[in-house]
Amino acid sequence: MADAIRIGVIGTGVFGISHLRVFKQAQNEGRTVLVAACSSGRDPARDQERRDEFGIPIYTDWREMLDKESLDAVTIVTPDHLHQEMTIEAANRGLHVLVEKPLDVTSAGCQAIVDACKANGAFLQVDFHKRYDPYHLALERQCNDGTLGEVLYGYVHMEDKIVVPRDWFPHWAGSTSPAWFLGVHFYDLVRWCIKKEATRVYATGQKNKLAAANIDTYDAIQAKVEFEGGTSVFFDTGWVLPDTFEAIVNQSIRLVGTEGFAEVDSQNRGMEAASYKDGMRTYNEAFMREEEDKHGNVVYRGYGYESILDFVDNLEFLQEGGTIDQLQGRYPGGEDALEVTRIAEAVHQSIDSGSIVTLR
Ligand SMILES: NC(=O)c1ccc[n+]([C@@H]2O[C@H](COP(=O)([O-])OP(=O)(O)OC[C@H]3O[C@@H](n4cnc5c(N)ncnc54)[C@H](O)[C@@H]3O)[C@@H](O)[C@H]2O)c1
């Protein structure tokens, strides 16, 4: 059996807790050791909560954590614009890295990360969890087993409730956008489904409601992306849905080909509920859910956790003598993330210029 993988987590916020849960759960199975985590230190009460819940040191200087702890891998769950420096430093120390999406907010930064990882033999994975959704796996199969034929066009929307930029991370929402925070998920999913890269992008965006709340970012971004062979997909992204909406996010994808179409409502999987306590709700139980195992322990299930656990699977494969080349195409990696960032970058260039941006 492979040695337990020693992991540190940089970023312990809204999504960092998912990483901590996965690695703690894998620790219970002897697969990982959750060694330490690190935050910015701006929320000492939350740091204490994480210490209490996970029983690990919470550093407030990520370099100090890397200096002091003996680690095999780190995961990076910090604001989008901070990933680059942390990932390169980790790779230069020979650590394997899982980075939250987007890998970086510049293609030059993504390229620098990819190069640093290659130079150091570090395994780099990016958490594009949409690829792990069982319904998206079926969509990808239909795109590639001939069921849909040649995909001609498609439509995607991904819209968060306003609570996300307004209340969850108002201090850094102005440094990201609906394209960077939401769009990248589906830019990656579409290119993974159709196995084609983006060629041209035209995008528009609106700044209104969040700007009025002193958060300088787009409320919504609409991007028309053309892929090799002429496939054209429209991506609507936004994060100003009202607080009264029945879930945190509203999302779906529809692809239409020469032989048929497939559509996945990624939010409403069929259960609707209304209660005096919660109001009207829909549930995407495929994403993240807590269950109890037969011993009464809480276990975390769903593709939102499985995509993080896949990093552990891949590191075990490497420990057992497999190579990074053998894993090629079997996980979302740095080259995928670079292509995705090129699309998001082009989206913003197109909004700024009012013109079509050509990528290849
Ligand atoms: N895969 C997904 O579905 C998903 C969902 C939400 C967020 N994300 C991504 O995860 C990342 C984090 O998002 P979040 O919502 O958890 O943000 P957050 O603001 O809730 O948490 C950010 C964390 O980073 C820490 N941090 C900030 N600066 C730091 C520094 N200099 N050194 C060490 N730690 C630092 C903060 O203390 C905090 O713990 C982002 O890249 C975001 O796009 C992914």
Coordinates of C-alpha atoms and ligand atoms in Angstrom, one line a residue:
M1 CA 0.0 0.0 0.0
A2 CA 1.2 3.5 -0.8
D3 CA 2.5 5.8 2.0
A4 CA -0.1 8.2 3.3
I5 CA 0.3 11.5 1.4
R6 CA 1.2 14.5 3.6
I7 CA -0.9 17.4 2.6
G8 CA -1.1 21.1 3.5
V9 CA -4.0 23.4 2.5
I10 CA -3.5 27.1 1.7
G11 CA -6.8 28.9 2.1
T12 CA -9.4 27.8 4.7
G13 CA -12.4 29.9 3.6
V14 CA -15.7 29.0 2.1
F15 CA -14.2 26.5 -0.3
G16 CA -11.1 25.6 1.7
I17 CA -13.2 23.7 4.1
S18 CA -14.2 21.3 1.3
H19 CA -10.5 20.5 0.8
L20 CA -10.0 20.1 4.6
R21 CA -12.9 17.7 4.8
V22 CA -11.8 15.5 1.9
F23 CA -8.2 15.1 3.2
K24 CA -9.5 14.5 6.7
Q25 CA -11.8 11.8 5.4
A26 CA -9.0 10.3 3.4
Q27 CA -6.8 10.4 6.5
N28 CA -9.4 8.3 8.3
E29 CA -8.9 5.7 5.5
G30 CA -5.1 5.9 5.9
R31 CA -4.6 7.6 2.5
T32 CA -3.5 11.1 3.6
V33 CA -2.1 13.0 6.5
L34 CA -3.8 16.4 6.8
V35 CA -0.7 18.1 8.2
A36 CA -1.5 21.8 8.4
A37 CA -3.4 24.7 6.7
C38 CA -2.9 28.4 6.2
S39 CA -5.1 31.4 6.0
S40 CA -4.4 35.2 5.6
G41 CA -5.0 35.6 9.3
R42 CA -7.7 38.3 8.8
D43 CA -10.4 36.1 10.5
P44 CA -8.9 34.7 13.7
A45 CA -12.2 33.3 14.9
R46 CA -12.5 31.2 11.8
D47 CA -8.9 30.1 12.1
Q48 CA -9.8 28.8 15.6
E49 CA -12.9 27.0 14.3
R50 CA -10.7 25.2 11.7
R51 CA -8.1 24.3 14.4
D52 CA -10.8 22.9 16.6
E53 CA -12.6 21.0 13.8
F54 CA -9.5 19.5 12.1
G55 CA -7.0 19.4 14.9
I56 CA -4.2 20.9 12.8
P57 CA -2.1 24.1 13.0
I58 CA -3.4 27.0 11.0
Y59 CA -0.5 29.2 9.9
T60 CA -1.0 32.8 8.8
D61 CA 2.1 32.8 6.6
W62 CA 2.0 30.2 3.8
R63 CA 5.8 30.3 3.3
E64 CA 6.3 29.5 7.0
M65 CA 4.0 26.5 6.6
L66 CA 6.1 25.3 3.6
D67 CA 9.3 25.9 5.6
K68 CA 8.3 24.2 8.8
E69 CA 6.1 21.3 7.7
S70 CA 7.2 18.1 5.9
L71 CA 4.7 17.9 3.0
D72 CA 4.3 15.9 -0.2
A73 CA 1.6 18.1 -1.7
V74 CA -0.3 21.3 -1.2
T75 CA -3.7 22.5 -2.3
I76 CA -4.3 26.1 -3.1
V77 CA -7.8 27.5 -2.2
T78 CA -7.0 31.3 -2.0
P79 CA -8.5 34.1 -4.0
D80 CA -8.0 33.7 -7.8
H81 CA -5.3 36.3 -8.2
L82 CA -3.1 34.8 -5.5
H83 CA -2.7 31.3 -7.0
Q84 CA 0.3 31.9 -9.2
E85 CA 3.0 32.8 -6.7
M86 CA 1.9 30.1 -4.2
T87 CA 1.8 27.4 -6.9
I88 CA 5.2 28.2 -8.4
E89 CA 6.8 28.4 -4.9
A90 CA 5.3 25.0 -4.0
A91 CA 6.4 23.4 -7.3
N92 CA 9.9 24.9 -6.8
R93 CA 10.0 23.0 -3.5
G94 CA 9.1 19.8 -5.3
L95 CA 5.6 19.6 -4.0
H96 CA 2.6 18.3 -6.0
V97 CA -0.2 20.9 -6.3
L98 CA -4.0 20.9 -6.6
V99 CA -5.2 24.5 -7.4
E100 CA -8.7 25.8 -7.3
K101 CA -10.1 27.2 -10.6
P102 CA -9.0 29.4 -12.3
L103 CA -5.3 28.4 -12.2
D104 CA -4.4 32.0 -12.7
V105 CA -6.0 35.1 -14.1
T106 CA -3.4 35.5 -16.8
S107 CA -2.3 33.1 -19.5
A108 CA 1.3 34.1 -18.9
G109 CA 0.9 33.2 -15.3
C110 CA -0.6 29.8 -16.2
Q111 CA 2.2 29.2 -18.5
A112 CA 4.8 30.1 -15.8
I113 CA 3.0 27.6 -13.4
V114 CA 3.0 24.8 -16.0
D115 CA 6.7 25.4 -16.7
A116 CA 7.6 25.5 -13.0
C117 CA 5.7 22.2 -12.4
K118 CA 7.3 20.5 -15.4
A119 CA 10.8 21.7 -14.4
N120 CA 10.4 20.3 -10.9
G121 CA 8.5 17.1 -11.8
A122 CA 5.6 18.3 -9.8
F123 CA 2.1 17.0 -10.6
L124 CA -0.4 19.8 -11.2
Q125 CA -4.1 19.4 -11.1
V126 CA -6.8 22.0 -11.3
D127 CA -10.2 21.6 -9.6
F128 CA -12.6 21.8 -12.5
H129 CA -15.2 19.7 -10.7
K130 CA -17.8 20.0 -13.4
R131 CA -16.0 17.1 -15.2
Y132 CA -16.8 14.8 -12.3
D133 CA -20.6 15.4 -12.3
P134 CA -22.1 12.0 -13.4
Y135 CA -24.5 13.9 -15.7
H136 CA -21.7 15.7 -17.4
L137 CA -19.8 12.4 -17.7
A138 CA -22.8 11.2 -19.7
L139 CA -22.8 14.4 -21.7
E140 CA -19.1 13.9 -22.6
R141 CA -19.8 10.3 -23.6
Q142 CA -22.6 11.3 -25.9
C143 CA -20.4 13.9 -27.5
N144 CA -17.7 11.3 -28.2
D145 CA -19.6 8.1 -29.0
G146 CA -21.3 9.5 -32.0
T147 CA -24.7 10.0 -30.3
L148 CA -24.8 13.8 -30.8
G149 CA -22.8 13.7 -34.1
E150 CA -20.8 16.9 -34.7
V151 CA -21.7 19.4 -32.0
L152 CA -22.9 22.6 -33.8
Y153 CA -23.9 24.9 -31.1
G154 CA -24.7 25.2 -27.4
Y155 CA -25.9 27.2 -24.6
V156 CA -24.7 27.5 -21.0
H157 CA -25.8 29.6 -18.0
M158 CA -24.3 29.7 -14.6
E159 CA -25.7 32.3 -12.2
D160 CA -25.0 32.7 -8.5
K161 CA -27.2 34.4 -5.9
I162 CA -25.9 37.9 -5.0
V163 CA -25.0 36.5 -1.6
V164 CA -21.8 35.1 -3.1
P165 CA -19.9 38.3 -4.2
R166 CA -21.8 40.5 -1.7
D167 CA -21.5 38.5 1.5
W168 CA -19.0 35.6 1.0
F169 CA -16.0 37.5 -0.3
P170 CA -16.7 41.2 -0.8
H171 CA -13.1 42.0 -0.1
W172 CA -11.8 40.2 -3.3
A173 CA -14.9 40.1 -5.5
G174 CA -13.6 43.3 -7.2
S175 CA -10.5 41.3 -8.2
T176 CA -12.5 38.7 -10.1
S177 CA -15.6 38.5 -12.3
P178 CA -18.4 36.2 -13.4
A179 CA -16.1 35.0 -16.2
W180 CA -13.3 34.1 -13.8
F181 CA -15.4 32.8 -10.9
L182 CA -18.1 31.0 -12.9
G183 CA -17.4 31.0 -16.6
V184 CA -14.2 29.0 -16.3
H185 CA -16.1 26.0 -15.0
F186 CA -18.2 25.7 -18.2
Y187 CA -15.5 26.9 -20.6
D188 CA -13.5 23.9 -19.5
L189 CA -16.5 21.6 -19.5
V190 CA -17.4 22.4 -23.1
R191 CA -13.9 22.1 -24.5
W192 CA -13.5 18.8 -22.6
C193 CA -16.8 17.5 -24.0
I194 CA -16.2 18.5 -27.6
K195 CA -12.3 18.0 -27.6
K196 CA -11.9 21.3 -29.4
E197 CA -10.2 24.6 -28.4
A198 CA -11.6 28.1 -28.6
T199 CA -10.8 30.1 -31.7
R200 CA -12.8 33.4 -31.4
V201 CA -14.6 35.2 -28.5
Y202 CA -17.1 38.1 -28.4
A203 CA -18.4 39.2 -25.1
T204 CA -20.4 41.9 -23.4
G205 CA -20.9 42.7 -19.7
Q206 CA -22.8 44.9 -17.3
K207 CA -21.7 46.7 -14.1
N208 CA -24.7 48.0 -12.2
K209 CA -25.9 46.4 -9.0
L210 CA -22.6 45.3 -7.4
A211 CA -20.9 48.6 -8.4
A212 CA -23.7 50.4 -6.5
A213 CA -22.7 48.3 -3.5
N214 CA -19.1 49.5 -3.9
I215 CA -17.9 46.1 -5.4
D216 CA -16.3 47.0 -8.7
T217 CA -17.0 44.0 -10.8
Y218 CA -19.4 42.8 -13.5
D219 CA -22.9 41.7 -12.5
A220 CA -23.1 39.6 -15.6
I221 CA -21.0 38.6 -18.6
Q222 CA -22.3 37.1 -21.9
A223 CA -19.7 35.4 -24.1
K224 CA -20.1 33.9 -27.5
V225 CA -17.2 31.4 -28.0
E226 CA -16.4 29.8 -31.3
F227 CA -14.4 26.5 -31.2
E228 CA -12.4 24.7 -33.8
G229 CA -14.6 23.4 -36.6
G230 CA -17.1 26.2 -36.0
T231 CA -18.9 24.9 -32.9
S232 CA -20.5 28.0 -31.3
V233 CA -21.4 28.2 -27.6
F234 CA -23.1 31.0 -25.7
F235 CA -22.1 31.4 -22.1
D236 CA -24.3 33.5 -19.8
T237 CA -22.6 34.1 -16.4
G238 CA -23.7 36.3 -13.6
W239 CA -24.0 36.6 -9.8
V240 CA -26.8 38.9 -8.9
L241 CA -29.7 36.5 -8.6
P242 CA -31.9 37.6 -5.7
D243 CA -31.6 36.3 -2.2
T244 CA -35.0 34.7 -2.6
F245 CA -33.8 32.3 -5.4
E246 CA -34.2 28.7 -4.4
A247 CA -30.6 27.6 -4.5
I248 CA -27.1 29.2 -4.4
V249 CA -26.6 28.7 -8.1
N250 CA -28.7 28.3 -11.2
Q251 CA -26.9 26.4 -14.0
S252 CA -27.4 24.3 -17.1
I253 CA -25.8 23.3 -20.3
R254 CA -27.3 22.3 -23.7
L255 CA -25.3 21.0 -26.7
V256 CA -26.9 20.5 -30.1
G257 CA -25.2 18.3 -32.7
T258 CA -25.9 16.9 -36.2
E259 CA -27.4 13.7 -34.7
G260 CA -29.2 15.0 -31.6
F261 CA -29.0 17.2 -28.5
A262 CA -28.4 16.7 -24.8
E263 CA -29.2 19.1 -22.0
V264 CA -28.3 18.9 -18.3
D265 CA -30.0 21.1 -15.7
S266 CA -27.1 21.1 -13.3
Q267 CA -29.1 22.7 -10.5
N268 CA -32.6 21.3 -10.4
R269 CA -32.1 17.5 -10.4
G270 CA -35.8 16.9 -9.8
M271 CA -36.4 17.7 -6.1
E272 CA -38.3 20.8 -5.2
A273 CA -39.3 21.5 -1.7
A274 CA -41.0 24.3 0.2
S275 CA -40.9 24.8 4.0
Y276 CA -41.7 27.5 6.5
K277 CA -38.1 27.3 7.6
D278 CA -36.3 27.4 4.2
G279 CA -38.8 28.7 1.7
M280 CA -38.8 27.3 -1.8
R281 CA -35.7 25.1 -2.5
T282 CA -34.2 22.9 -5.2
Y283 CA -31.4 20.6 -4.4
N284 CA -28.3 19.5 -6.4
E285 CA -27.4 16.5 -4.2
A286 CA -25.0 15.3 -6.8
F287 CA -22.6 18.2 -5.9
M288 CA -22.0 18.0 -2.2
R289 CA -23.9 16.2 0.6
E290 CA -23.2 14.9 4.1
E291 CA -24.2 11.4 5.0
E292 CA -23.5 9.1 7.9
D293 CA -21.6 5.9 7.4
K294 CA -22.7 2.7 9.2
H295 CA -20.5 3.7 12.2
G296 CA -22.3 7.0 12.6
N297 CA -19.4 9.0 11.2
V298 CA -20.1 12.0 8.9
V299 CA -18.9 11.4 5.4
Y300 CA -18.8 13.8 2.5
R301 CA -20.1 12.7 -0.9
G302 CA -20.6 14.2 -4.3
Y303 CA -18.6 15.3 -7.3
G304 CA -17.6 18.5 -5.5
Y305 CA -15.6 16.4 -3.1
E306 CA -14.7 13.6 -5.6
S307 CA -12.8 16.0 -7.8
I308 CA -10.6 16.9 -4.9
L309 CA -10.2 13.3 -3.9
D310 CA -9.1 12.5 -7.4
F311 CA -5.9 14.4 -6.7
V312 CA -5.2 11.8 -3.9
D313 CA -5.9 9.0 -6.4
N314 CA -3.5 10.5 -8.9
L315 CA -0.7 10.9 -6.3
E316 CA -1.2 7.3 -5.2
F317 CA -0.9 6.2 -8.8
L318 CA 2.4 8.2 -9.1
Q319 CA 3.6 6.7 -5.8
E320 CA 3.0 3.2 -7.1
G321 CA 5.3 3.8 -10.1
G322 CA 2.9 5.4 -12.6
T323 CA 4.0 8.5 -14.5
I324 CA 2.5 11.9 -15.1
D325 CA 2.4 11.1 -18.8
Q326 CA 0.3 8.0 -18.2
L327 CA -2.3 10.2 -16.4
Q328 CA -2.5 12.6 -19.4
G329 CA -6.1 13.3 -20.4
R330 CA -7.5 11.6 -17.3
Y331 CA -7.7 14.7 -15.0
P332 CA -7.9 18.5 -15.5
G333 CA -4.3 19.7 -15.7
G334 CA -2.3 22.8 -16.2
E335 CA -2.6 22.8 -20.0
D336 CA -6.4 22.6 -19.7
A337 CA -6.4 25.4 -17.3
L338 CA -4.1 27.5 -19.6
E339 CA -6.7 27.1 -22.4
V340 CA -9.5 28.0 -20.1
T341 CA -7.7 31.1 -18.9
R342 CA -7.0 32.1 -22.5
I343 CA -10.8 32.1 -23.0
A344 CA -11.6 34.1 -19.9
E345 CA -8.8 36.6 -20.8
A346 CA -10.3 36.9 -24.3
V347 CA -13.7 37.5 -22.8
H348 CA -12.4 40.5 -20.8
Q349 CA -10.4 41.8 -23.8
S350 CA -13.5 41.6 -25.9
I351 CA -15.6 43.5 -23.4
D352 CA -13.0 46.1 -23.1
S353 CA -12.4 46.6 -26.8
G354 CA -16.0 45.9 -28.1
S355 CA -14.4 43.6 -30.7
I356 CA -14.1 39.9 -31.5
V357 CA -10.9 38.4 -30.1
T358 CA -9.1 35.8 -32.2
L359 CA -7.3 33.1 -30.2
R360 CA -6.0 30.8 -33.0
Ligands
LIG1 N1 -14.5 24.6 -7.2 C1 -15.5 25.4 -6.8 O1 -16.7 25.2 -6.9 C2 -15.2 26.7 -6.1 C3 -16.2 27.3 -5.3 C4 -15.8 28.4 -4.6 C5 -14.6 29.0 -4.8 N2 -13.7 28.4 -5.6 C6 -12.3 28.9 -5.7 O2 -11.6 28.7 -4.5 C7 -10.8 29.8 -4.2 C8 -11.1 30.4 -2.8 O3 -12.4 30.8 -2.8 P1 -13.3 30.9 -1.5 O4 -14.7 31.1 -1.9 O5 -12.9 29.8 -0.5 O6 -12.7 32.3 -0.9 P2 -12.6 32.8 0.6 O7 -12.4 34.3 0.6 O8 -13.8 32.3 1.4 O9 -11.3 32.1 1.2 C9 -10.1 32.4 0.8 C10 -9.1 31.9 1.8 O10 -7.7 32.2 1.3 C11 -7.0 32.8 2.5 N3 -6.0 33.7 2.0 C12 -6.2 34.9 1.4 N4 -5.0 35.4 1.2 C13 -4.0 34.6 1.7 C14 -2.6 34.6 1.8 N5 -1.9 35.7 1.3 N6 -2.0 33.6 2.4 C15 -2.7 32.6 2.9 N7 -4.1 32.5 2.8 C16 -4.7 33.5 2.2 C17 -8.1 33.4 3.3 O11 -7.7 33.6 4.6 C18 -9.2 32.4 3.2 O12 -9.0 31.3 4.1 C19 -11.0 30.8 -5.4 O13 -10.0 30.6 -6.3 C20 -12.3 30.4 -5.9 O14 -12.5 30.8 -7.3 C21 -13.9 27.2 -6.2

